[in-house]
Coordinates of C-alpha atoms in Angstrom, one line a residue:
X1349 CA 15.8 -31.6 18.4
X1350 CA 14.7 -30.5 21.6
X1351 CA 12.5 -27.4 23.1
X1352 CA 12.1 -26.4 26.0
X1353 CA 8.2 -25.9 27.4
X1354 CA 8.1 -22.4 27.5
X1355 CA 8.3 -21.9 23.9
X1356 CA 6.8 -23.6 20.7
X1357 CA 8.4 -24.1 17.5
X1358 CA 6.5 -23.6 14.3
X1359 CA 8.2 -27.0 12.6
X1360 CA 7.9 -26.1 8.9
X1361 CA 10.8 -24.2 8.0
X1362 CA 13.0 -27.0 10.6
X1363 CA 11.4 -29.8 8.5
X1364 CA 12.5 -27.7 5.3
X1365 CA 15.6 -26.7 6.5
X1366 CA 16.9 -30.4 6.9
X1367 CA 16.8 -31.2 3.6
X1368 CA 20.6 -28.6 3.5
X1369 CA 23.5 -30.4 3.2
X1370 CA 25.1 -31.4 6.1
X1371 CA 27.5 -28.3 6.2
X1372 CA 24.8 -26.0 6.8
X1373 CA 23.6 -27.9 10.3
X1374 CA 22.4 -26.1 12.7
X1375 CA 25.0 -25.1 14.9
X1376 CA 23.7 -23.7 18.2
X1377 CA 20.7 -21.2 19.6
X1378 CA 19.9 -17.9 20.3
X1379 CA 18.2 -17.3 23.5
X1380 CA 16.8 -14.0 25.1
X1381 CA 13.4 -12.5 26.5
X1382 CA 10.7 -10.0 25.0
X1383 CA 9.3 -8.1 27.1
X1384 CA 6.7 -4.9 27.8
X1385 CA 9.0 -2.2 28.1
X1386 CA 7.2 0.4 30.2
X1387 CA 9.6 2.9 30.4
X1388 CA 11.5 2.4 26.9
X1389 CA 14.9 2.4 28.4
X1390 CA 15.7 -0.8 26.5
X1391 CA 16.7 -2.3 29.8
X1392 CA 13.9 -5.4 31.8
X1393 CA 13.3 -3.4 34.5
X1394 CA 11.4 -5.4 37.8
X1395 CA 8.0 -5.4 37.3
X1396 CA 8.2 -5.8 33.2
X1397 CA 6.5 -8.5 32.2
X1398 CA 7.5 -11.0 29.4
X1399 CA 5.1 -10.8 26.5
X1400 CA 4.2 -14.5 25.4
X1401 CA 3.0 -15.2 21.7
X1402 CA 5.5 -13.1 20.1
X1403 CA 7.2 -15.0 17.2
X1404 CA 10.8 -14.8 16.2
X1405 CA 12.5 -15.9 13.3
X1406 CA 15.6 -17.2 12.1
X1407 CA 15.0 -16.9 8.6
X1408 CA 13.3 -20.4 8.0
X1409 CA 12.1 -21.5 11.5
X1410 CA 9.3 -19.7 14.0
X1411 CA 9.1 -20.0 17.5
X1412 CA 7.0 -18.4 19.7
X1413 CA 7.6 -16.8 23.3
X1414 CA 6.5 -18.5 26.3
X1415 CA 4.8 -16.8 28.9
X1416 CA 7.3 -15.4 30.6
X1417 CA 8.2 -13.8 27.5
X1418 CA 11.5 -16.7 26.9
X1419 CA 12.3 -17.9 23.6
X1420 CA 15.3 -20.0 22.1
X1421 CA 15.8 -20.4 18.4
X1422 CA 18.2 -22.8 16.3
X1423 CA 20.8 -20.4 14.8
X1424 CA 23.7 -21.4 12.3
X1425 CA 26.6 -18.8 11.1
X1426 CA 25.1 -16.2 8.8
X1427 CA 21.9 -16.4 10.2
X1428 CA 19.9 -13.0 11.5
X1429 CA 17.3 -13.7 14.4
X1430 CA 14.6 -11.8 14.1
X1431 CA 11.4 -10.4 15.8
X1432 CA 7.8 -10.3 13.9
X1433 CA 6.1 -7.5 15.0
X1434 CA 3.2 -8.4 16.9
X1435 CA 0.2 -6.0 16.2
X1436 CA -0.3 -5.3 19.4
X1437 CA 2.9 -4.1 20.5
X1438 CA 5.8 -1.3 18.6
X1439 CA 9.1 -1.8 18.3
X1440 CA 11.6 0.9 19.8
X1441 CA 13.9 2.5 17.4
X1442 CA 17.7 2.0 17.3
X1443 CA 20.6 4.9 16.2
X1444 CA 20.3 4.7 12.9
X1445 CA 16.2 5.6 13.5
X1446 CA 15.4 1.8 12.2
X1447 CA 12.6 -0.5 14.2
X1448 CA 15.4 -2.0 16.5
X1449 CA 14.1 -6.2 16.1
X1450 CA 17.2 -8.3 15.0
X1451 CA 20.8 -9.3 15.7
X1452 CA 23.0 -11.3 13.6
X1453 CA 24.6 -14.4 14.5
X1454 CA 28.2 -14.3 12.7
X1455 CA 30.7 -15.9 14.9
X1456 CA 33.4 -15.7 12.0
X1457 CA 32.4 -12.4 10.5
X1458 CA 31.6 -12.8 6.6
X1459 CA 33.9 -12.8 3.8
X1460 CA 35.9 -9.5 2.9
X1461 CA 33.9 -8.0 1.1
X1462 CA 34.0 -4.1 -1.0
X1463 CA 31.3 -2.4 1.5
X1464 CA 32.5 -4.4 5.0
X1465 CA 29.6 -7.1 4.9
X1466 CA 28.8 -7.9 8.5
X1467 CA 31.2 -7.6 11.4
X1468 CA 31.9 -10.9 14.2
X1469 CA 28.6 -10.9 15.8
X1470 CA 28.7 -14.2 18.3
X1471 CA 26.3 -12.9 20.8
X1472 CA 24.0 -15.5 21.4
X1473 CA 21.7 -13.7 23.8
X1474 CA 19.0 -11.4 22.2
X1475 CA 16.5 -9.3 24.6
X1476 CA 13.8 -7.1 22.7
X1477 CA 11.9 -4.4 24.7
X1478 CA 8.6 -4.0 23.3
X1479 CA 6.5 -0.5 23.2
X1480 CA 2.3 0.1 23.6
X1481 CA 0.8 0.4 20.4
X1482 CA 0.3 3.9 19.6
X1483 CA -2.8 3.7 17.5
X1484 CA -5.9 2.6 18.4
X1485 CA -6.8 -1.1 16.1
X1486 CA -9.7 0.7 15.3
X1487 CA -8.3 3.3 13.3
X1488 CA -6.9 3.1 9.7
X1489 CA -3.5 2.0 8.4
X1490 CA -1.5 4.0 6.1
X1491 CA 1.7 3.2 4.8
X1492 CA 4.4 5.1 2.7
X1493 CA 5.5 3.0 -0.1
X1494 CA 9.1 3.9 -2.2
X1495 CA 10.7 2.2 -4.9
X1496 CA 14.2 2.9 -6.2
X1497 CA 15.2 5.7 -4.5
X1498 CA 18.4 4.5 -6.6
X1499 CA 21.0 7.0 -5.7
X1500 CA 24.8 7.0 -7.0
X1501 CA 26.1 10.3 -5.0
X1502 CA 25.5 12.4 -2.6
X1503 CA 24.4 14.6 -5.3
X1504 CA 21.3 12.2 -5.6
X1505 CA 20.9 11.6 -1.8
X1506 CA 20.0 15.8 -2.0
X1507 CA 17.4 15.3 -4.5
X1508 CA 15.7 12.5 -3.2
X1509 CA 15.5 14.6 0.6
X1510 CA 14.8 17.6 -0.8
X1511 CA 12.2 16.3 -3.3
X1512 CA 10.5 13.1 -2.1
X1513 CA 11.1 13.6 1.6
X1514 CA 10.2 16.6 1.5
X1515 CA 6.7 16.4 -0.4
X1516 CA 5.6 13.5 2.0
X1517 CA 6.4 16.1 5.0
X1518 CA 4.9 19.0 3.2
X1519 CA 1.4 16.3 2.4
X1520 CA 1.6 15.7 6.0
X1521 CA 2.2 12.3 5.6
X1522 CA 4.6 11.6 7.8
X1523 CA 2.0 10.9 10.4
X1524 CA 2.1 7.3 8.6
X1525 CA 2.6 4.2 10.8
X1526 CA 5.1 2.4 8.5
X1527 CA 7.0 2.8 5.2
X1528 CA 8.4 1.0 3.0
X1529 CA 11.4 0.7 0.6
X1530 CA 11.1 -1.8 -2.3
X1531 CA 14.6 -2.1 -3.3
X1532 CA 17.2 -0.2 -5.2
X1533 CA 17.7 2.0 -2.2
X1534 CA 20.8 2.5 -3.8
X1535 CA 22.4 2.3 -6.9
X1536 CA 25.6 -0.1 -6.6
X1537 CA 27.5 2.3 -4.2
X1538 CA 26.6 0.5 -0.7
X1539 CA 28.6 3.2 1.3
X1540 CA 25.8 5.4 0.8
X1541 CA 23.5 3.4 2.8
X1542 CA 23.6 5.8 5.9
X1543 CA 23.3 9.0 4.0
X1544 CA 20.3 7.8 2.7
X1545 CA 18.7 6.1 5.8
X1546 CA 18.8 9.5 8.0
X1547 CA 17.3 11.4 5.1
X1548 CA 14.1 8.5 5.0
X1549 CA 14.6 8.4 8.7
X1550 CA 14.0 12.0 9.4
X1551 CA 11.0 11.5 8.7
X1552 CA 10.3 9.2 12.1
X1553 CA 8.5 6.9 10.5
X1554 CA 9.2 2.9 11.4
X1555 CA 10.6 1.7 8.1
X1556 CA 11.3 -1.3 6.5
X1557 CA 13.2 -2.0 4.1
X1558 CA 13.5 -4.6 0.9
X1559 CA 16.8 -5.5 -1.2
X1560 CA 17.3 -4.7 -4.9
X1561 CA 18.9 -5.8 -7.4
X1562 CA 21.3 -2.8 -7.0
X1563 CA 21.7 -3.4 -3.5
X1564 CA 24.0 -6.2 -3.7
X1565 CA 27.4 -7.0 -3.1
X1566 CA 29.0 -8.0 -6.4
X1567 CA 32.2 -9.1 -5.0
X1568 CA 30.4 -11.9 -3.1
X1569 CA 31.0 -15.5 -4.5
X1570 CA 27.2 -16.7 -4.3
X1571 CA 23.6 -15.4 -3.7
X1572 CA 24.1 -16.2 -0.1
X1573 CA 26.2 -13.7 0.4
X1574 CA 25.1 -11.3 -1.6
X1575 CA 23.1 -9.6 0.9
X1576 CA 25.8 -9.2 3.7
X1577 CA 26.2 -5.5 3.9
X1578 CA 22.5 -5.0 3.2
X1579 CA 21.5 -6.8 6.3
X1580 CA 24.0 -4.8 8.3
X1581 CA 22.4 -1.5 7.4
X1582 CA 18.8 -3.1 7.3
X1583 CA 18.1 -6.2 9.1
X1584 CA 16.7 -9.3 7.8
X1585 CA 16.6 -9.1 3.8
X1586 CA 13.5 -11.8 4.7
X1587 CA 10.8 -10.7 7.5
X1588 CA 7.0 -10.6 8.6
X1589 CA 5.4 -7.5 10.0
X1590 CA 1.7 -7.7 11.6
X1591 CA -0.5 -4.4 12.2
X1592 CA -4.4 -5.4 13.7
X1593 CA -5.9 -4.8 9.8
X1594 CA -3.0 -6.1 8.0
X1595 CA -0.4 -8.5 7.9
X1596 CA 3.1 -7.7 5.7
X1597 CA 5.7 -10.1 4.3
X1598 CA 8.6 -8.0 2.9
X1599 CA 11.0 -11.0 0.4
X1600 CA 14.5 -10.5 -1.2
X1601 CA 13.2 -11.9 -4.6
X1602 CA 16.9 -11.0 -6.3
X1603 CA 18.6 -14.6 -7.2
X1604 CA 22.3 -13.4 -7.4
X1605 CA 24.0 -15.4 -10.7
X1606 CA 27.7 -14.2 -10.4
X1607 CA 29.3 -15.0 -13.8
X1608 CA 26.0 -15.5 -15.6
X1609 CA 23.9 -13.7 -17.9
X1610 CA 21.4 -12.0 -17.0
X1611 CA 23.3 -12.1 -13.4
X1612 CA 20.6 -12.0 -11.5
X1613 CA 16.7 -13.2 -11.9
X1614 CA 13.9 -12.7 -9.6
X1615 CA 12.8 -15.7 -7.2
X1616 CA 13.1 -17.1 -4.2
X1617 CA 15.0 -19.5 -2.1
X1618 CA 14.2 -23.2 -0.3
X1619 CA 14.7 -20.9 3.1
X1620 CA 12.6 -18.3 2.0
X1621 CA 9.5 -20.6 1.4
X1622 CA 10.4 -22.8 4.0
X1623 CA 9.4 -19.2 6.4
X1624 CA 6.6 -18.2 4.4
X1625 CA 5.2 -21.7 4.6
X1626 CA 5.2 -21.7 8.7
X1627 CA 4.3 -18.3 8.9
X1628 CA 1.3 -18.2 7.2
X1629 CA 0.0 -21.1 8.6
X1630 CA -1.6 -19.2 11.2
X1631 CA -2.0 -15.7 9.3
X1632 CA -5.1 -14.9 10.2
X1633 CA -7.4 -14.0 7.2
X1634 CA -9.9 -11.0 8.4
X1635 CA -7.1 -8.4 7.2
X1636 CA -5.0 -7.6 4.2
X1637 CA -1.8 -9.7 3.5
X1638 CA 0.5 -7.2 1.9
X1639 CA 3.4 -9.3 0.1
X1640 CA 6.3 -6.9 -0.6
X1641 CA 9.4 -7.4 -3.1
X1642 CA 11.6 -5.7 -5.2
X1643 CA 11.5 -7.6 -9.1
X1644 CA 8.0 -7.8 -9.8
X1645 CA 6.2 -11.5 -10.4
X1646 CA 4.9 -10.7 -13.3
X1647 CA 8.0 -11.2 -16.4
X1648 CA 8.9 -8.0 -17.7
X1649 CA 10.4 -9.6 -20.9
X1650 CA 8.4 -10.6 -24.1
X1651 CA 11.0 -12.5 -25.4
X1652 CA 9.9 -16.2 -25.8
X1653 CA 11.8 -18.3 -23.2
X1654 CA 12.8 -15.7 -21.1
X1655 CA 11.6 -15.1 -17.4
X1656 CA 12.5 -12.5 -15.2
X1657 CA 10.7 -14.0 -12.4
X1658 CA 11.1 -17.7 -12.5
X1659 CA 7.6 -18.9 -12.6
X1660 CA 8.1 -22.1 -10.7
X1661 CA 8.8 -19.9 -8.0
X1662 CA 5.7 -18.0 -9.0
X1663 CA 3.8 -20.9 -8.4
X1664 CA 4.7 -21.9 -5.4
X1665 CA 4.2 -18.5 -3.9
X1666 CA 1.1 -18.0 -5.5
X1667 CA 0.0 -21.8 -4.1
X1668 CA 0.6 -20.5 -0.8
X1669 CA -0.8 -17.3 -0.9
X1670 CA -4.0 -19.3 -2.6
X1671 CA -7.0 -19.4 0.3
X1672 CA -6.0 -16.0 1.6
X1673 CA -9.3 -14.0 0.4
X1674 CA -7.6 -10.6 0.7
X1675 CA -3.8 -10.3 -0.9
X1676 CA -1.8 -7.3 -2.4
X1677 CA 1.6 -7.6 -4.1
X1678 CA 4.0 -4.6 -4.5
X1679 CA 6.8 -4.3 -6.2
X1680 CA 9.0 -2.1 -8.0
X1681 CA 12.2 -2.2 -10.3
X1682 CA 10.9 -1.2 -13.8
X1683 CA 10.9 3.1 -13.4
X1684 CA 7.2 3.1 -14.8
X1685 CA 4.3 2.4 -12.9
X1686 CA 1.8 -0.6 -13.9
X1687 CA -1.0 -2.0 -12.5
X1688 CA -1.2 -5.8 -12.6
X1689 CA -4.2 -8.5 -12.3
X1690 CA -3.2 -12.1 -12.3
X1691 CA -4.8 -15.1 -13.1
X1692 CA -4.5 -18.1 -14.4
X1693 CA -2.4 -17.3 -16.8
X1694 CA 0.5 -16.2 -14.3
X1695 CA -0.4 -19.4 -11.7
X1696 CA -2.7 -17.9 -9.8
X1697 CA -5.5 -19.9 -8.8
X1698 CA -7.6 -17.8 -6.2
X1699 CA -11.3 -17.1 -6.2
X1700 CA -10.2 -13.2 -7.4
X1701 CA -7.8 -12.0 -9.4
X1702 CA -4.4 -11.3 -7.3
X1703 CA -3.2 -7.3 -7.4
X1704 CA -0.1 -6.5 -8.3
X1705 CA 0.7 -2.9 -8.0
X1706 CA 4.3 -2.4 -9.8
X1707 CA 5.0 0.9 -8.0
X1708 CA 7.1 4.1 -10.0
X1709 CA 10.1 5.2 -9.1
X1710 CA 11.2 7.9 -6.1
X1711 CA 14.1 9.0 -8.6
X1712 CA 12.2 8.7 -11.3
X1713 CA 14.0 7.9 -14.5
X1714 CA 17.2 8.0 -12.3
X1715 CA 17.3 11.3 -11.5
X1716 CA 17.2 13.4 -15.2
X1717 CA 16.1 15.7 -17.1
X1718 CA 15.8 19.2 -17.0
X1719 CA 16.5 20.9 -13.5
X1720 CA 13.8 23.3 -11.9
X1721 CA 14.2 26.1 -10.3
X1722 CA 15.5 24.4 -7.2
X1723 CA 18.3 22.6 -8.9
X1724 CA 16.2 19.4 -9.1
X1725 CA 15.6 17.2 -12.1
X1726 CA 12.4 16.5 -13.6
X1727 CA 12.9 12.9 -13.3
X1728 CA 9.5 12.1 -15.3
X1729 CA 10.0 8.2 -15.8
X1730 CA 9.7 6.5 -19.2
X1731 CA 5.7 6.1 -19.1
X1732 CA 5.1 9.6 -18.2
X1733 CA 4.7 9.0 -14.6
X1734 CA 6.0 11.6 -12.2
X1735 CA 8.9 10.5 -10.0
X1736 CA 7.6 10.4 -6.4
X1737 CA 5.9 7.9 -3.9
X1738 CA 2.7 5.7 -3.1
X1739 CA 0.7 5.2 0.2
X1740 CA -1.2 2.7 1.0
X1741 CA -4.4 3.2 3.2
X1742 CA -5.7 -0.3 5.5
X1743 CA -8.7 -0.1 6.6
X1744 CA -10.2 -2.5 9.6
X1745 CA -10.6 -5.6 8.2
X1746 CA -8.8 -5.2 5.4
X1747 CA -10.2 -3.3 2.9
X1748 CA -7.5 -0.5 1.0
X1749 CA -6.6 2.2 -1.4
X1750 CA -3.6 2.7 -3.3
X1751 CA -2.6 6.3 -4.4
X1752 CA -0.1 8.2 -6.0
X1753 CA 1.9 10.9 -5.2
X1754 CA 4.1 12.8 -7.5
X1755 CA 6.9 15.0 -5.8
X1756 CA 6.8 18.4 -5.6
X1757 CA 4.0 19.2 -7.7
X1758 CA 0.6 19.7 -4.8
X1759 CA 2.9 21.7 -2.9
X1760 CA 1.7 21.9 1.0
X1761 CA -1.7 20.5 0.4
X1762 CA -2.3 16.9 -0.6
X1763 CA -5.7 17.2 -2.5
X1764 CA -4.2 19.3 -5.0
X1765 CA -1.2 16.9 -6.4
X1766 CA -2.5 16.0 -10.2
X1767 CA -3.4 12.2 -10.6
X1768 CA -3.1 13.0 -14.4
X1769 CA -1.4 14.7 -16.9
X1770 CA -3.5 16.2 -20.1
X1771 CA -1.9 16.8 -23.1
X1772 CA -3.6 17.9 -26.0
X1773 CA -2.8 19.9 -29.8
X1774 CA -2.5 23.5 -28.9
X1775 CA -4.3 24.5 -32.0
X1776 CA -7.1 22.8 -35.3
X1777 CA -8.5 23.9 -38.3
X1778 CA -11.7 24.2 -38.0
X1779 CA -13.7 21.3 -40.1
X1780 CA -10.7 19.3 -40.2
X1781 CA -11.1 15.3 -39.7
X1782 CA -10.9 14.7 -36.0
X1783 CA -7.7 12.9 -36.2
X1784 CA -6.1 14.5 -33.3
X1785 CA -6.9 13.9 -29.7
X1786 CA -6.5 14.4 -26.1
X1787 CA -4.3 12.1 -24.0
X1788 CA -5.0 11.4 -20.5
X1789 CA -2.1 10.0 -18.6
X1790 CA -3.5 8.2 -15.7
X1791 CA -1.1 7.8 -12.9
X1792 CA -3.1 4.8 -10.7
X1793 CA -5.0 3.6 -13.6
X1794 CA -6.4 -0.1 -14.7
X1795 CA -7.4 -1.8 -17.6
X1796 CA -10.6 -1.7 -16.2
X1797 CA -10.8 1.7 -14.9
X1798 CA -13.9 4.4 -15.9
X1799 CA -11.8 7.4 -17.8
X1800 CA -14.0 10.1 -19.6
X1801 CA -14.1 13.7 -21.0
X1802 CA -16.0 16.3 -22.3
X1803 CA -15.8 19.3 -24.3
X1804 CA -17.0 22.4 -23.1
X1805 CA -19.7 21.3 -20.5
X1806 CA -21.1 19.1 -23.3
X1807 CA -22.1 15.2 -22.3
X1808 CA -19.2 13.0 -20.6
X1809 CA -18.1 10.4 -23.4
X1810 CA -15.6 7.6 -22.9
X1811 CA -11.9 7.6 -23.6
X1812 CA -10.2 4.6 -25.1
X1813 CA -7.2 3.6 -23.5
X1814 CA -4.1 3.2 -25.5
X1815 CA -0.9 1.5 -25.3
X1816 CA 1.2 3.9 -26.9
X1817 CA 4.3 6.2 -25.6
X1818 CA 3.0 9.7 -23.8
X1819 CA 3.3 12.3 -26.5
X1820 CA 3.7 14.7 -23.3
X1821 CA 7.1 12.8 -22.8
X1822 CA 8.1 12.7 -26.7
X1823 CA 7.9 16.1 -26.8
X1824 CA 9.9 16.0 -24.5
X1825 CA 12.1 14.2 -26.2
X1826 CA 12.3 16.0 -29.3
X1827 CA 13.4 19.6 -27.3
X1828 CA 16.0 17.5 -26.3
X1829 CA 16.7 15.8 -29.7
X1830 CA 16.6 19.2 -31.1
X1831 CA 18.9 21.1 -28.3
X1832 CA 22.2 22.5 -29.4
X1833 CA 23.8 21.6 -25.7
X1834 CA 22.3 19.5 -22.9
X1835 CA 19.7 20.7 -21.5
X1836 CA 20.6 18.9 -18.4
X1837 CA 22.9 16.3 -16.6
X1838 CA 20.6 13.4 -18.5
X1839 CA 18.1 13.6 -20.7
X1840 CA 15.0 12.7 -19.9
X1841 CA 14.0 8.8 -21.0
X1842 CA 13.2 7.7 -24.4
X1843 CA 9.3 7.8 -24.0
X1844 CA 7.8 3.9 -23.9
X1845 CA 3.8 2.8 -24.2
X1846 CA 2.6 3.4 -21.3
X1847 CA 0.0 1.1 -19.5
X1848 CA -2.0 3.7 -18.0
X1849 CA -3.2 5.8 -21.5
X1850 CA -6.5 6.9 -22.6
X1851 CA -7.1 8.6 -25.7
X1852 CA -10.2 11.2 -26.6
X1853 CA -10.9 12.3 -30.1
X1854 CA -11.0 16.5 -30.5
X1855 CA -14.2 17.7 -32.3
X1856 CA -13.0 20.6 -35.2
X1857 CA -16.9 21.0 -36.1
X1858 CA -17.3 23.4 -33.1
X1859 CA -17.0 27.2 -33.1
X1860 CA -14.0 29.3 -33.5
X1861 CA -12.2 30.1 -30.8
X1862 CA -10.7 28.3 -27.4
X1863 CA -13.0 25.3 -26.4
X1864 CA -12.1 23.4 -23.0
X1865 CA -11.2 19.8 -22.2
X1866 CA -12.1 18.5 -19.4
X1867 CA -11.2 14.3 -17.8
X1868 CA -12.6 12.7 -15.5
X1869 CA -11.2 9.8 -13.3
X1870 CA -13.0 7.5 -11.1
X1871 CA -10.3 6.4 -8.6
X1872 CA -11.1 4.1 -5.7
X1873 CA -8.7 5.5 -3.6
X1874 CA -9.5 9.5 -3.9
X1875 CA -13.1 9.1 -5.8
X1876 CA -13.8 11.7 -8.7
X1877 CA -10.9 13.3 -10.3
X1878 CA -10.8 15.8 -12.7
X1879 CA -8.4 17.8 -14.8
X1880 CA -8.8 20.6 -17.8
X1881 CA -6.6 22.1 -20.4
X1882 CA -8.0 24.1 -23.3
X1883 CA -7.3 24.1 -27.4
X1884 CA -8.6 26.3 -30.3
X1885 CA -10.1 25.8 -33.4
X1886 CA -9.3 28.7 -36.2
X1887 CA -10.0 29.0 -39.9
X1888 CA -7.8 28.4 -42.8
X1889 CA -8.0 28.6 -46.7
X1890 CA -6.2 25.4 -48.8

């Protein structure tokens, strides 16, 4: 293979890639400029200069540009080239309010498929404008991250802009510099896809977008080609993303099985690590590597012999992600929210344990439960989360917070959305055994994390936590047991432990009357946090 001087090839994933059968040989290149584009017209313009250094991607191979800003890449049919967003620059923003950065190469169109797939695209010329960075490197990175939006209707596509949208205008949080969609962005019905991209992109955030296991084609004939109309709507369903304090890697971890069972199971494919493996050779490692998916790495299923994630895959990523001294995971998928530490357990090998933050759902526990005022479901998900959304906060050289954000519930001003729900009895006998307790559902918490209450100003004590279903939630659940009609479209979920628990024990020994609880949090992210409820003791006779 030959390149020209002006550009260099990153040889891994070419190396990788020739170990495809012969029918998938490289067929030809895509060629084309990046350049500063001064006056965002999308057009080279004299006196625009090329921008060397920036890397673009067909899905397995790098290259870089040379310094005229020229690059060529090896292409084959049913590849999408794509740009990696250097930190220093932006990327201008197409029609659909996307970050405008790849074209797909598909001289044959693909297969018929339910949802359209991807139109002839034979265009081997690709030009990419470039904007100025508009933040200082100096400053902090925050991020809005989704999971599962997971709409079916237009119905749902409502809820999730008037709800989830909506609270991350209201919080004033659409002054983010990216966001971040970890799959299920719909729920089987791919001709939603634009409804639902102008509602995330009114918010004019650059956003980016991961596949779920509900995003695919299930007409296609292999994994593939699963992804086809997915990548029309939103690029590369693989891709690398670089901001001066962090550096993102967004995967399609869904192995399409058509005809099996389980038909799908998370992993990745020989082209997938055959990118990551040139792309992070050169990383560099004073900033955060965010590594984004949609199944989470961890396996999901106790059952012996039974992965969700296949954990040679695991491996490998984990192998490669190894020396890095600074590495988040997200994920989503499982409508609760969970908080993961791995070691060597799971395969990973690193001098610290490696984060996984397994983030809730935006719909919640798809969209149910009882309807508010507003016509909108509760949408509480199985642990007792709230539905809603996470950010993620970068500072320079590296260091982060992860919060969450339930929808709806801090109205306009951000520091007053709960971090917990209380629950506690309403009502003790005085002098009974102290068998009953307070709960403290702890949206962002860890096994390790500090919980602790206190009754009425007395001395802060610890809480235990506890793997055990919300009783906030099976309350819930028996007012709808106990309903003569529905109380709604769906019923909220059958409550499930939750992971993020702690349990106080209620003094009866104290004085008749209302006594108040108070919890405390200690949450990296947002420091102290506190929240109250109140129960009373009264006497009884046998």
């Amino acid at each position: 293979m030959t390149v020209s001087r002006p550009h260099v090839l990153i040889l891994a994933g070419y190396l990788a890639a020739c170990a495809f059968p012969a029918t998938a040989a490289v067929e030809t290149f895509v060629s084309g400029e990046v350049y500063a584009d001064a006056n965002g017209n999308a057009a080279r313009d004299p006196g625009e200069p090329g921008i060397a250094g920036v890397k673009l991607s067909n899905g397995r191979d790098i290259v870089r540009t040379g310094a005229d800003g020229r690059y060529s890449v090896p292409v084959r049919p049913g590849d999408t080239v794509f740009a990696i967003k250097p930190a220093t620059h932006a990327f201008p923003s197409g029609d659909n309010g996307l970050p405008r950065f790849w074209s797909h190469y598909f001289p044959a169109g693909s297969p018929a498929l339910e949802f359209g797939g991807v139109p002839v695209a034979a265009e081997t010329r690709f030009d990419l404008g470039l904007l100025p960075a508009t933040f200082p490197s100096d400053t902090s990175l925050e991020v809005l991250l989704f999971a599962d939006p997971q709409t079916s209707t237009a119905t749902d596509i409502d809820y999730y802009a008037r709800d989830v949208i909506a609270s991350v205008r209201d919080a004033g949080h659409a002054t983010a510099r990216l966001g971040l969609t970890l799959g299920d962005v719909v729920n089987d019905d791919l001709s939603l896809y634009p409804a639902i991209n102008r509602a995330t992109a009114s918010l004019g955030v650059p956003w980016l977008h991961a596949p779920g296991n509900h995003d695919l084609d299930f007409d296609a004939p292999a994994d593939d080609q699963s992804l086809l109309t997915f990548r029309r709507h939103f690029g590369p369903d693989t891709l690398a993303w670089e901001e001066p304090s962090a550096s993102f890697v967004v995967l399609d971890d869904v192995v399409y099985r058509p005809g099996q069972s389980p038909g799908y199971v998370g992993g990745l494919r020989e082209d997938q690590f055959a990118f990551l493996q040139a792309y992070l050779a050169d990383v560099p490692r004073d900033r955060l590597l965010v590594v984004a998916a949609h199944i989470p790495f961890f396996d999901t299923d106790p059952s012996p012999g039974r992965e969700t994630f296949r954990s040679a895959d695991r491996e490998r990523l984990f192998a490669l992600l190894r020396d890095f001294p600074q590495v988040l995971l997200l994920t989503g998928h499982g409508h609760v929210q969970r908080q993961v530490m791995h070691d060597a357990a799971s395969g990973w090998h690193g001098a610290a344990p490696l984060h996984e933050f397994n983030i809730g759902a935006a719909c919640g526990a798809f969209w149910s439960g009882v309807k508010d005022a507003a016509g909108i479901p509760d949408a509480t998900m199985a642990d007792g989360t709230p539905n809603g959304y996470a950010r993620l906060v970068v500072q320079p050289g590296g260091g982060h917070a992860l919060s969450w954000h339930p929808a709806r519930l801090g109205g306009d001003d951000p520091a007053s959305t709960p971090t917990m729900f209380l629950h506690a009895p309403r009502v003790l006998r005085q002098g009974a055994y102290p068998a009953w307790g307070v709960y403290a559902n702890v949206f962002m918490g860890r096994e390790d994390s500090r919980v602790e209450y206190r009754v009425d100003d007395g001395a802060w004590e610890p809480m235990r936590r506890v793997e055990r279903p919300d009783p906030r939630l099976l309350a819930e659940n028996v007012r709808d047991d106990e309903a003569a009609t529905l109380r709604g479209y769906d019923r909220s979920p059958e409550a499930v432990p939750s992971t993020h628990l702690w349990r106080g024990a209620l003094p009866t020994d104290l004085a008749i009357g209302t006594h108040r609880v108070e919890v405390r949090f200690f949450d990296p992210a947002r420091g102290e946090q506190r929240a109250a409820t109140r129960y009373r003791l009264e006497a009884a006779t046998p």
